Amino acid sequence: FTGMRFTSTKFQYTSKSMSDGGWEIAIRPGDVPEVQDMQLNISADGYATLYITSTNRQAISYYGKIQGF
């Protein structure tokens, strides 16, 4: 497993609606020292990119599509 796995219950976030119908969400976990922040960009058609900035490794990103159940 080369990704990141963690759980945070103490975090702050901000969300901003973009002019193209997408969303930009910034998340700062307060109880996971190795994760500085996360940026989730969601397009109007459901595609998303998650960027994670870490203190002890290179930044990592994930790309996919958000779908309902």
C-alpha positions as MATLAB code, in Angstrom:
seq = 'FTGMRFTSTKFQYTSKSMSDGGWEIAIRPGDVPEVQDMQLNISADGYATLYITSTNRQAISYYGKIQGF';
ca = [
       0.000    0.000    0.000;
       1.703    3.207   -1.150;
      -1.049    5.721   -0.344;
      -1.893    7.309    2.979;
      -4.165    5.883    5.635;
      -5.266    7.886    8.666;
      -8.319    8.881   10.680;
      -9.023   12.392   11.909;
     -11.825   13.469   14.210;
     -10.508   16.995   14.889;
     -10.299   19.008   11.707;
     -11.243   22.351   10.208;
     -12.461   22.865    6.684;
     -13.551   25.597    4.324;
     -15.539   25.166    1.133;
     -15.910   27.491   -1.799;
     -18.306   27.242   -4.731;
     -16.512   27.842   -8.019;
     -17.926   29.833  -10.943;
     -17.930   26.731  -13.172;
     -20.236   24.832  -10.771;
     -17.504   22.898   -8.993;
     -16.285   23.039   -5.411;
     -12.972   23.645   -3.684;
     -12.664   22.206   -0.177;
      -9.641   22.755    2.090;
      -9.232   20.426    5.091;
      -6.723   20.798    7.941;
      -6.587   17.839   10.331;
      -5.638   18.887   13.856;
      -4.909   15.421   15.218;
      -2.767   13.915   12.430;
       0.703   15.515   12.721;
       2.027   14.018    9.478;
      -0.735   15.622    7.356;
      -0.486   19.398    6.943;
      -3.505   19.931    4.726;
      -5.724   18.450    2.051;
      -7.284   20.155   -0.955;
     -10.306   18.520   -2.604;
     -11.355   19.936   -5.968;
     -14.662   18.672   -7.359;
     -15.789   19.542  -10.875;
     -19.417   20.182  -11.816;
     -19.605   16.770  -13.519;
     -18.344   14.871  -10.451;
     -14.643   14.390  -11.143;
     -12.466   15.023   -8.118;
      -8.805   15.463   -7.272;
      -7.523   15.209   -3.711;
      -4.103   16.711   -2.925;
      -2.472   15.823    0.406;
       0.521   17.758    1.756;
       2.536   15.837    4.332;
       5.293   16.798    6.753;
       7.371   13.645    6.291;
       6.879   12.605    2.650;
       6.223   14.012   -0.798;
       2.803   15.402   -1.605;
       0.396   12.846   -3.053;
      -2.733   13.220   -5.170;
      -5.691   11.016   -6.014;
      -8.058   11.413   -8.958;
     -11.475    9.850   -9.506;
     -15.194   10.338  -10.007;
     -17.720   10.822   -7.219;
     -20.804    8.650   -7.735;
     -23.964    8.119   -5.743;
     -24.926    4.744   -4.338;
];
